[in-house]
PDB file of C-alpha atoms in Angstrom:
ATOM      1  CA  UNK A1494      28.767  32.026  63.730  1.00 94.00           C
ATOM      2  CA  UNK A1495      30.440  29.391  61.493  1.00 95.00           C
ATOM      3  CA  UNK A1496      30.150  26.045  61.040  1.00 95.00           C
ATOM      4  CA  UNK A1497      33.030  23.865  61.618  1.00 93.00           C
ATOM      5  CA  UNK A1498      34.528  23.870  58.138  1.00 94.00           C
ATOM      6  CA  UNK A1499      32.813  26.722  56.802  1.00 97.00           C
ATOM      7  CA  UNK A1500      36.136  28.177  55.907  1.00 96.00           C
ATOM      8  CA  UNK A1501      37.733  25.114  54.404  1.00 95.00           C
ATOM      9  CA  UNK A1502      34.458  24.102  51.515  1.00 96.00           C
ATOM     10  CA  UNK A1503      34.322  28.105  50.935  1.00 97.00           C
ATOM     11  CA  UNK A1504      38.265  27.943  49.569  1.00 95.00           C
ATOM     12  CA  UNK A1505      37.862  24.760  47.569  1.00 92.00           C
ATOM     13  CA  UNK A1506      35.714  26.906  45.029  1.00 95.00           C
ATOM     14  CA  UNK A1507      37.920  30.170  44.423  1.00 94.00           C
ATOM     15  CA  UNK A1508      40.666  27.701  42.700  1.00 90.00           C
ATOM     16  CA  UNK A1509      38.531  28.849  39.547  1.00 87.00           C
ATOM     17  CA  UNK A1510      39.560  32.454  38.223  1.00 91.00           C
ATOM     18  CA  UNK A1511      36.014  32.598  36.910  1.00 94.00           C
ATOM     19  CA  UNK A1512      34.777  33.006  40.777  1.00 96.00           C
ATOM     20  CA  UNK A1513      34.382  36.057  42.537  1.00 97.00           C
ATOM     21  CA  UNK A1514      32.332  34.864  45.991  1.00 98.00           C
ATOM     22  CA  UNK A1515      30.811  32.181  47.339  1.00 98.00           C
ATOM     23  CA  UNK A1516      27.814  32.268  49.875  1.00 98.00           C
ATOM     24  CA  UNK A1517      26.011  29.885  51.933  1.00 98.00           C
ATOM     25  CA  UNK A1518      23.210  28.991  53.798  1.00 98.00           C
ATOM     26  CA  UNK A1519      22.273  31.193  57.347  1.00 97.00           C
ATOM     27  CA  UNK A1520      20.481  28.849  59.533  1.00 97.00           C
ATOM     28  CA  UNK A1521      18.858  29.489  62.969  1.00 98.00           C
ATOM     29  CA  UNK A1522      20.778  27.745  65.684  1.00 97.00           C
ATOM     30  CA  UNK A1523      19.029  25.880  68.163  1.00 95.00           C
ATOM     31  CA  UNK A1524      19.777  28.111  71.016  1.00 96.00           C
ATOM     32  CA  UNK A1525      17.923  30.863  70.218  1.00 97.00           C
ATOM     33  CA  UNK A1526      14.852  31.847  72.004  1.00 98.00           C
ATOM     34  CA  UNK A1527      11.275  30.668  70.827  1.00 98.00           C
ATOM     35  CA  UNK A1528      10.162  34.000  69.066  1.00 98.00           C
ATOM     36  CA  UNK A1529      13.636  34.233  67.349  1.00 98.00           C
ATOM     37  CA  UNK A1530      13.029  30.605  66.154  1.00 98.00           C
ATOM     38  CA  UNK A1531       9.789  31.391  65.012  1.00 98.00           C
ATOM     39  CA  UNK A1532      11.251  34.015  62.844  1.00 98.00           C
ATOM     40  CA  UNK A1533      13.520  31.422  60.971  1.00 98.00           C
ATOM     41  CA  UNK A1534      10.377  29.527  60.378  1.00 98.00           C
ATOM     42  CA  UNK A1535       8.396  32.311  58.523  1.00 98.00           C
ATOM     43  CA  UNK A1536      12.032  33.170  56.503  1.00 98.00           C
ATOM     44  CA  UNK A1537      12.502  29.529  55.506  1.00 97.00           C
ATOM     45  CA  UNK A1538       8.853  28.671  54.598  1.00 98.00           C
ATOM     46  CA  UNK A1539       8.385  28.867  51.119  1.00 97.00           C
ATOM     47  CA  UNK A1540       5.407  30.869  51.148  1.00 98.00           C
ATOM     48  CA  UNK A1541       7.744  33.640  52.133  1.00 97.00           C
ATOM     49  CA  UNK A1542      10.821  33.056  50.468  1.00 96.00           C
ATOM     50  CA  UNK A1543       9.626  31.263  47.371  1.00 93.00           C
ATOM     51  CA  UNK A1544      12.307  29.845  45.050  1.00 93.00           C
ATOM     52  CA  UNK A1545      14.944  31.541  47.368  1.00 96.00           C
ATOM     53  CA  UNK A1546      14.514  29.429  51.076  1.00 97.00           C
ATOM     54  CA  UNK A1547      18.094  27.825  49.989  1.00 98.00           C
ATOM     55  CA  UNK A1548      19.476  31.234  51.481  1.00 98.00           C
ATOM     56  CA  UNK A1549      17.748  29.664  54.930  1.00 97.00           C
ATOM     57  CA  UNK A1550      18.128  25.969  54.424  1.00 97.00           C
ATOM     58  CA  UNK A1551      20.941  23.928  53.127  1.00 98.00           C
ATOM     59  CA  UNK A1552      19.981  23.392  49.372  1.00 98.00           C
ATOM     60  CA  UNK A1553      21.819  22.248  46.455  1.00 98.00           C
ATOM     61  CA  UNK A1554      25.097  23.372  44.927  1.00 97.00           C
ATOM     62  CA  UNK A1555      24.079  26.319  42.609  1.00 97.00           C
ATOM     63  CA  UNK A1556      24.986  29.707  40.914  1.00 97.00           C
ATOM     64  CA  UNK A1557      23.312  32.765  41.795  1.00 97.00           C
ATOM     65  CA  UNK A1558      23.551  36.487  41.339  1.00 95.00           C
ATOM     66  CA  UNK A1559      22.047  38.337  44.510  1.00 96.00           C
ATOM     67  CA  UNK A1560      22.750  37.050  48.108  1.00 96.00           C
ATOM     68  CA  UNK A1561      22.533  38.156  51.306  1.00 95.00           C
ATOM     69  CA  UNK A1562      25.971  39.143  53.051  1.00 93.00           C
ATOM     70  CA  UNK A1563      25.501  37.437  56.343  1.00 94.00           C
ATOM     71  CA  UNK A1564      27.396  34.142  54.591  1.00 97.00           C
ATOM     72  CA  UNK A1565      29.371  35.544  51.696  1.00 96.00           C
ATOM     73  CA  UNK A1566      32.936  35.476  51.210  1.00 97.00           C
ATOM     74  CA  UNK A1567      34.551  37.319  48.094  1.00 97.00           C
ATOM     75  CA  UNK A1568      37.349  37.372  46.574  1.00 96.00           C
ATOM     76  CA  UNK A1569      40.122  40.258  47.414  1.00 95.00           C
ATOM     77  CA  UNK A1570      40.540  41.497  44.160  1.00 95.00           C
ATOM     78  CA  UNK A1571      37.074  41.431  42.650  1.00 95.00           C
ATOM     79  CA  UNK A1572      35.743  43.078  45.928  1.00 96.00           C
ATOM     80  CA  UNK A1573      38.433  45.950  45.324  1.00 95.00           C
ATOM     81  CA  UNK A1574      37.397  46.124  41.576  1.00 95.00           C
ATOM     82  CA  UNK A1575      33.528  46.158  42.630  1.00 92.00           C
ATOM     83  CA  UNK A1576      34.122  49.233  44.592  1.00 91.00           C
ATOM     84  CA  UNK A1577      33.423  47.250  47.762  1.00 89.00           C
ATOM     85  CA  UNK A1578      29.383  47.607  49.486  1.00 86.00           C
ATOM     86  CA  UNK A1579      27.838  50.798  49.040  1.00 73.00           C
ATOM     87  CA  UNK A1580      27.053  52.155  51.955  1.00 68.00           C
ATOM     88  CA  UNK A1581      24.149  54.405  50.244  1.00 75.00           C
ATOM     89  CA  UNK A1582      21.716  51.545  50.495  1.00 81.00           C
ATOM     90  CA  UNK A1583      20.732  49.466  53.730  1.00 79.00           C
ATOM     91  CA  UNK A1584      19.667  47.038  53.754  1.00 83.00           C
ATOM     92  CA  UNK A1585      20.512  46.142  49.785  1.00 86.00           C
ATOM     93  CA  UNK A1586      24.157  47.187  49.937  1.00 90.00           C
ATOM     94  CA  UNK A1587      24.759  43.242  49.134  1.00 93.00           C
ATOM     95  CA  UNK A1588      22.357  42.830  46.491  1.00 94.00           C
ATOM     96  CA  UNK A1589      24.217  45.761  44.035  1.00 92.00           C
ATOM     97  CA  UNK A1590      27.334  44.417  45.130  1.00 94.00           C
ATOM     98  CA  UNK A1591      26.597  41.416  43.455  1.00 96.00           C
ATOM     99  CA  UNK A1592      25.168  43.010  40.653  1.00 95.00           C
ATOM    100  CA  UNK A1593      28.643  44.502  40.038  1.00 95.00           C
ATOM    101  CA  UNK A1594      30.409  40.947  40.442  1.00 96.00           C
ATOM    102  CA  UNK A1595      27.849  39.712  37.599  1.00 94.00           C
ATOM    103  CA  UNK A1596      26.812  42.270  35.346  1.00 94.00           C
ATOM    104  CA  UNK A1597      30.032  44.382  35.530  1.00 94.00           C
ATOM    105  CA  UNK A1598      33.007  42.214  36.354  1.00 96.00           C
ATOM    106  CA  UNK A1599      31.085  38.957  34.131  1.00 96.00           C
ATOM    107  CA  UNK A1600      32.204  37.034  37.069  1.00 96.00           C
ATOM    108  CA  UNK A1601      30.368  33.780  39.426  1.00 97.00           C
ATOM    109  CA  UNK A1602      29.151  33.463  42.786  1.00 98.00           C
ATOM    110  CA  UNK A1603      28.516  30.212  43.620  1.00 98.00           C
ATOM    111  CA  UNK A1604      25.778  28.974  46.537  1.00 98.00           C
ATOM    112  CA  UNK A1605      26.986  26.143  48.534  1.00 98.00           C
ATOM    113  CA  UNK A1606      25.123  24.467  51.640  1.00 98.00           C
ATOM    114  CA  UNK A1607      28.074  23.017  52.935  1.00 97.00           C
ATOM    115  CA  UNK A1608      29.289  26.997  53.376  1.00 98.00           C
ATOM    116  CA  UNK A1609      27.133  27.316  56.755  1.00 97.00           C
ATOM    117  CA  UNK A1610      26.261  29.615  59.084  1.00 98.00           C
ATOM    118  CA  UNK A1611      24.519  29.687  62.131  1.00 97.00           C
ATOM    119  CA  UNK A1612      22.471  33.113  61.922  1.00 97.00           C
ATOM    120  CA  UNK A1613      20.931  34.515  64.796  1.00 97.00           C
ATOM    121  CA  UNK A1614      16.790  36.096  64.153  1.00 97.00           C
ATOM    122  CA  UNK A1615      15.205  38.568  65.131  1.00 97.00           C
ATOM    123  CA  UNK A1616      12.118  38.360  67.280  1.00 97.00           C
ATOM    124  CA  UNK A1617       8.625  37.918  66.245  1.00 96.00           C
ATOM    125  CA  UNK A1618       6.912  40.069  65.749  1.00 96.00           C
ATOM    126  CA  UNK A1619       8.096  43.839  65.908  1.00 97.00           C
ATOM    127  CA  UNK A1620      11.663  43.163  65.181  1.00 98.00           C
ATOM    128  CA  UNK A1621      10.938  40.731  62.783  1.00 98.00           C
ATOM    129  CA  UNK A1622       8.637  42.730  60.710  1.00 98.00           C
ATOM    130  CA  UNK A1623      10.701  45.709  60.951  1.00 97.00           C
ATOM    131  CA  UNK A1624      13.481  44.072  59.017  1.00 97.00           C
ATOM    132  CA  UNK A1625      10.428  42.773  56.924  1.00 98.00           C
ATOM    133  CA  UNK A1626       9.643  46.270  55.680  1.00 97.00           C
ATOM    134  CA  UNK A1627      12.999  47.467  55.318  1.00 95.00           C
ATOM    135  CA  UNK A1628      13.695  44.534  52.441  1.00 95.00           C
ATOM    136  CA  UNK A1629      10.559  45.334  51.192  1.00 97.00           C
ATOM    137  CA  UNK A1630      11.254  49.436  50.584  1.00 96.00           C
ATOM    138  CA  UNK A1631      14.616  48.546  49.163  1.00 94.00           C
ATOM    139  CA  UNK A1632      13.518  45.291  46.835  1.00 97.00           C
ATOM    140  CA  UNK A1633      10.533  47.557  45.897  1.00 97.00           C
ATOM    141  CA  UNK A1634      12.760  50.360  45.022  1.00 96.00           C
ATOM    142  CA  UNK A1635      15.572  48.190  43.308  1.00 96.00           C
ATOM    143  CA  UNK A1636      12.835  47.119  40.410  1.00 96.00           C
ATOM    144  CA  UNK A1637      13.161  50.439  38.731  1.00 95.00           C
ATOM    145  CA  UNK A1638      16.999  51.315  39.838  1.00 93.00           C
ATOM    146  CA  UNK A1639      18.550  47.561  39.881  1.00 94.00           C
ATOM    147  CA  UNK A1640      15.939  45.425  37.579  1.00 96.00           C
ATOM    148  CA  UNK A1641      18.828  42.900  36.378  1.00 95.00           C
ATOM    149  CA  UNK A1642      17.983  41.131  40.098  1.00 94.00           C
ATOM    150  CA  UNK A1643      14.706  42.707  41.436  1.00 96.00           C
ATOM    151  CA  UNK A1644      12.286  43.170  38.660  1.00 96.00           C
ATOM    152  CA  UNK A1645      11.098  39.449  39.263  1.00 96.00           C
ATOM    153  CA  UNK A1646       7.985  37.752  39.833  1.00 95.00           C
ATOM    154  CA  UNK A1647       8.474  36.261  42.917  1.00 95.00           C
ATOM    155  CA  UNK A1648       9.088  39.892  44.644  1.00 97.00           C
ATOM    156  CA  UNK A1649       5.599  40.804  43.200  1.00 98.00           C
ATOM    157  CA  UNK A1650       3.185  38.529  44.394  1.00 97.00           C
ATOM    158  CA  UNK A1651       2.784  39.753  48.306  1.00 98.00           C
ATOM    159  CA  UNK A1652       1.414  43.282  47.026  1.00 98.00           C
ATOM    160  CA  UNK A1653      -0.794  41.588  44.430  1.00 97.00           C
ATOM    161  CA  UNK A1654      -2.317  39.614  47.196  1.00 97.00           C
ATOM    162  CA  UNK A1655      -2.886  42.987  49.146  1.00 97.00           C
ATOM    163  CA  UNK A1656      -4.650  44.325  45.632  1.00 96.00           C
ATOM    164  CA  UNK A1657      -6.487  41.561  45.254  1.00 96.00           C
ATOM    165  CA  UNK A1658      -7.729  41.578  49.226  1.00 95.00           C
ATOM    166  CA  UNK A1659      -8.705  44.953  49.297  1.00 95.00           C
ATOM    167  CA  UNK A1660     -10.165  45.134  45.748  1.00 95.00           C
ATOM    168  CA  UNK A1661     -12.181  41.813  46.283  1.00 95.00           C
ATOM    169  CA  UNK A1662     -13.545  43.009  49.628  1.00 95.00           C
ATOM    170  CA  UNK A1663     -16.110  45.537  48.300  1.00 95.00           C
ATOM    171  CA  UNK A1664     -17.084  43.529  45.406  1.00 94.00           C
ATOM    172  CA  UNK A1665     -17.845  40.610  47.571  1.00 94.00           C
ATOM    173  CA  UNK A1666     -19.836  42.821  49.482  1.00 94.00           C
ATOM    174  CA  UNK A1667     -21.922  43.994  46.564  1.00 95.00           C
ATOM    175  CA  UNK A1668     -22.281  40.132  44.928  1.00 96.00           C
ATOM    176  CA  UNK A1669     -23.241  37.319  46.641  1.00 94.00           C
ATOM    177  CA  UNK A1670     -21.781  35.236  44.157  1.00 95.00           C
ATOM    178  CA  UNK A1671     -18.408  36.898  44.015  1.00 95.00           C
ATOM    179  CA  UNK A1672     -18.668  36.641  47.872  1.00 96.00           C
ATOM    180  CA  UNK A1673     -18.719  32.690  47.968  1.00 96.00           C
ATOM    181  CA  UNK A1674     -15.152  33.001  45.861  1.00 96.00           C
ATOM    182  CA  UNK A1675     -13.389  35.664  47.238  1.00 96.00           C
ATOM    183  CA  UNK A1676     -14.432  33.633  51.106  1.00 96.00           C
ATOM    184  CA  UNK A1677     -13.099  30.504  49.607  1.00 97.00           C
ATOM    185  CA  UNK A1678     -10.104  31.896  48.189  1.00 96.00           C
ATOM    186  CA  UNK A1679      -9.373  33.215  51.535  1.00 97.00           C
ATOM    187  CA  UNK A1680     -10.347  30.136  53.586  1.00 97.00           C
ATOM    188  CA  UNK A1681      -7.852  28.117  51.330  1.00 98.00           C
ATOM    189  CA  UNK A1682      -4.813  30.731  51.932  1.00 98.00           C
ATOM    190  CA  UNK A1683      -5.457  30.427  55.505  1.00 98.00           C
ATOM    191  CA  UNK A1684      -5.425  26.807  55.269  1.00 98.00           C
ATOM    192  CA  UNK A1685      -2.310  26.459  53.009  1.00 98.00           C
ATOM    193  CA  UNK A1686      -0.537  29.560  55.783  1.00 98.00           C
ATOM    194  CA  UNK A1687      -1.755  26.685  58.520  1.00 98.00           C
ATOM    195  CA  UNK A1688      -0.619  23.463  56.841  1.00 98.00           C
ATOM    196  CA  UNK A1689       3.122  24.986  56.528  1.00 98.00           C
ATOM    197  CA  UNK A1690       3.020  26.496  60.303  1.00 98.00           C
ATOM    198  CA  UNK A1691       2.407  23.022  61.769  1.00 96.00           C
ATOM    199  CA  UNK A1692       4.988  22.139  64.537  1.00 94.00           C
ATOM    200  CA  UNK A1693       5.229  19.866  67.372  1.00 92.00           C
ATOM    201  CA  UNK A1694       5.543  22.986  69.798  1.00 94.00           C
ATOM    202  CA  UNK A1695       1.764  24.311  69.294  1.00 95.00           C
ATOM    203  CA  UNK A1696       3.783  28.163  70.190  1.00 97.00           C
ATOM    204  CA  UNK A1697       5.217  27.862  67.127  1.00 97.00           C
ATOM    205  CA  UNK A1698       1.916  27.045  65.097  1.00 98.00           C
ATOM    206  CA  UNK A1699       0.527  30.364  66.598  1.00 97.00           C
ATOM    207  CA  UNK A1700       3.796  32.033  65.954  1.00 98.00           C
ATOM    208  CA  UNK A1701       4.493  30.997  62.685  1.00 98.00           C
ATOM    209  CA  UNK A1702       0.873  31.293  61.326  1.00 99.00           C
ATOM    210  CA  UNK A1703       0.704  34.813  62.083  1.00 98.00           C
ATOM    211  CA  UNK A1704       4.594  35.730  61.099  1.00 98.00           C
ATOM    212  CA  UNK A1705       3.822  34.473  57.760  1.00 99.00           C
ATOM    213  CA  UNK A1706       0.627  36.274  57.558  1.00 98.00           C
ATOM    214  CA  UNK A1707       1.976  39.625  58.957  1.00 98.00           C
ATOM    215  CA  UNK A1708       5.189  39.156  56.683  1.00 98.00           C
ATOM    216  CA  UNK A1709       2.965  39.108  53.501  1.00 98.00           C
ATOM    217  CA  UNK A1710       1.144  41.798  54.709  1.00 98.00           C
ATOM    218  CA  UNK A1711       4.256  44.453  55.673  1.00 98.00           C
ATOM    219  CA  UNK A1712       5.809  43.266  52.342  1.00 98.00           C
ATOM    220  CA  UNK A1713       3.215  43.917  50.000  1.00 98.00           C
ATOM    221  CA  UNK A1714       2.913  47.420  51.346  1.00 98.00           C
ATOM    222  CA  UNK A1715       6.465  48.415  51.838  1.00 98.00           C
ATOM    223  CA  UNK A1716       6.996  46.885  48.244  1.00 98.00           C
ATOM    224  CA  UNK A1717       4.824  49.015  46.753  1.00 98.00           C
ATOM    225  CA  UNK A1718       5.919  51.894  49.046  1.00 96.00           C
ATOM    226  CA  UNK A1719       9.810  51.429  47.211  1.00 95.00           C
ATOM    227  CA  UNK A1720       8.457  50.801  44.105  1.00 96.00           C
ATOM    228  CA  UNK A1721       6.832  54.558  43.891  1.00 95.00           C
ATOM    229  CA  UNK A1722       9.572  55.910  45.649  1.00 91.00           C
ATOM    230  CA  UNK A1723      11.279  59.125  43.908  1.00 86.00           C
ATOM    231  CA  UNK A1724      14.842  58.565  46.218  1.00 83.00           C
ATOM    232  CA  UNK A1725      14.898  56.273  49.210  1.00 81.00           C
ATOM    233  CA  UNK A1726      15.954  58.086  52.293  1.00 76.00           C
ATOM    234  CA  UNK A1727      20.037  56.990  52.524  1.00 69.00           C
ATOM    235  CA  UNK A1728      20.688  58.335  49.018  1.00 67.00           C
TER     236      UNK A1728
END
C-alpha cells in the first residue's frame, strides 16, 4: 500500500517529456509478521541485493533502467507504445518492459525514495526462497535473451560462490594447506553473513543469518539453471 503522498512526488517528475515511469522504494511495513520481516531483511541486506537494496530502502534520487513493478508508475502513452508487460515471462515481465522504455523508446525512468510503498514479504523460508529461485531462473535466463540489463556482475557472483564451494571442497580435502584457506575463507563469509544479521530481536539474527545464506544458495543454482536454459517454461 502507498505512502501518504506517493501519488503527489510520483507526478512532479512526468512534467518532463523525456520521462516514461517513475518507481520507488517497496519497504516492509511494520505490521507484518516476524518471518515476513525477516524476509525484508535478507532482500535489503546488501549481501543480497548488492548495488540494488535502494529498490528495498529509501535511497537517493537516481535513474535506472530495470525495476521491479510493485512501485512503478508509467506513463499512458509510453506504456501503450511499449506494448504494455509481457505476459510470456513471470516473474521478469517488468524487467523487459523497461528494457523497451530505454533501449527502444530512448526514454527515462527515474528512482525516487520519496515514491514509497509499503510492500508486504513473503515468509521465510519456503515462500521466500521460492520467489528466490524464480528471479534467479528468469535473471539467469535474461543474460543470453535480455543482456542490455542482466548480463551484469552483480547477478553472477552467488553461482560463483557455489563453484568455488563445491570445487574448493575436494581440494581442501586432498591439501592441507589449501584446507587452512578454503576454512578461513568460509569462517570469514560466515562472519561477514553474521555481522549484517545482527538485530535486537535475537529471532531475527537466526532468521536472517540463514535467509541470507539459503538465498545465495537457491540463487546461484537457479541462476545457472536459466542461464543453460534452451526456453523457459511460459514461452
Amino acid at each position: 500500500y502507498p505512502a501518504a503522498d506517493w501519488l503527489k512526488n510520483a507526478l512532479g517528475h512526468f512534467s518532463g517529456p523525456e520521462i516514461a515511469a517513475v518507481g520507488g522504494p517497496a519497504i516492509t511495513p511494520e505490521s507484518d509478521t516476524l518471518r515476513q520481516k525477516a524476509s525484508g531483511l535478507v532482500y535489503s541486506s546488501p549481501l543480497v541485493s548488492a548495488g540494488y537494496v535502494y529498490r528495498y530502502l529509501p535511497r537517493p534520487k537516481r535513474f535506472v533502467d530495470d525495476y521491479p513493478s510493485c512501485n512503478f508508475l508509467v506513463r499512458r502513452q509510453a506504456f501503450r507504445e511499449a506494448g504494455g508487460f509481457s505476459t510470456g515471462f513471470w516473474p521478469g515481465e517488468d524487467t523487459v518492459f523497461c528494457l523497451k522504455i530505454a533501449r527502444d523508446l530512448k526514454k527515462k525512468i527515474v528512482y525516487d525514495p520519496k515514491v514509497l510503498v509499503y510492500h508486504h514479504r513473503r515468509s521465510l523460508f519456503y515462500a521466500h526462497l521460492k520467489q528466490i529461485a524464480n528471479y534467479a531462473t528468469h535473471r539467469g535466463y535474461f543474460v543470453k535473451k535480455f543482456p542490455e540489463t542482466s548480463l551484469r556482475p552483480a547477478y553472477f557472483i552467488p553461482s560463483l560462490f557455489i563453484v568455488g564451494l563445491m570445487a574448493g571442497l575436494p581440494a581442501s580435502l586432498l591439501n592441507p594447506t589449501f584446507k587452512i584457506f578454503y576454512n578461513s575463507a568460509l569462517f570469514f563469509y560466515l562472519t561477514i553473513v553474521l555481522i549484517f544479521s545482527l538485530r535486537k530481536d535475537f529471532r531475527l539474527i537466526f532468521l536472517v543469518f540463514w535467509g541470507i545464506i539459503f538465498s545465495h544458495l537457491i540463487y546461484g543454482l537457479f541462476f545457472i539453471r536459466g542461464l543453460f536454459s534452451g526456453k523457459l517454461k511460459e514461452e
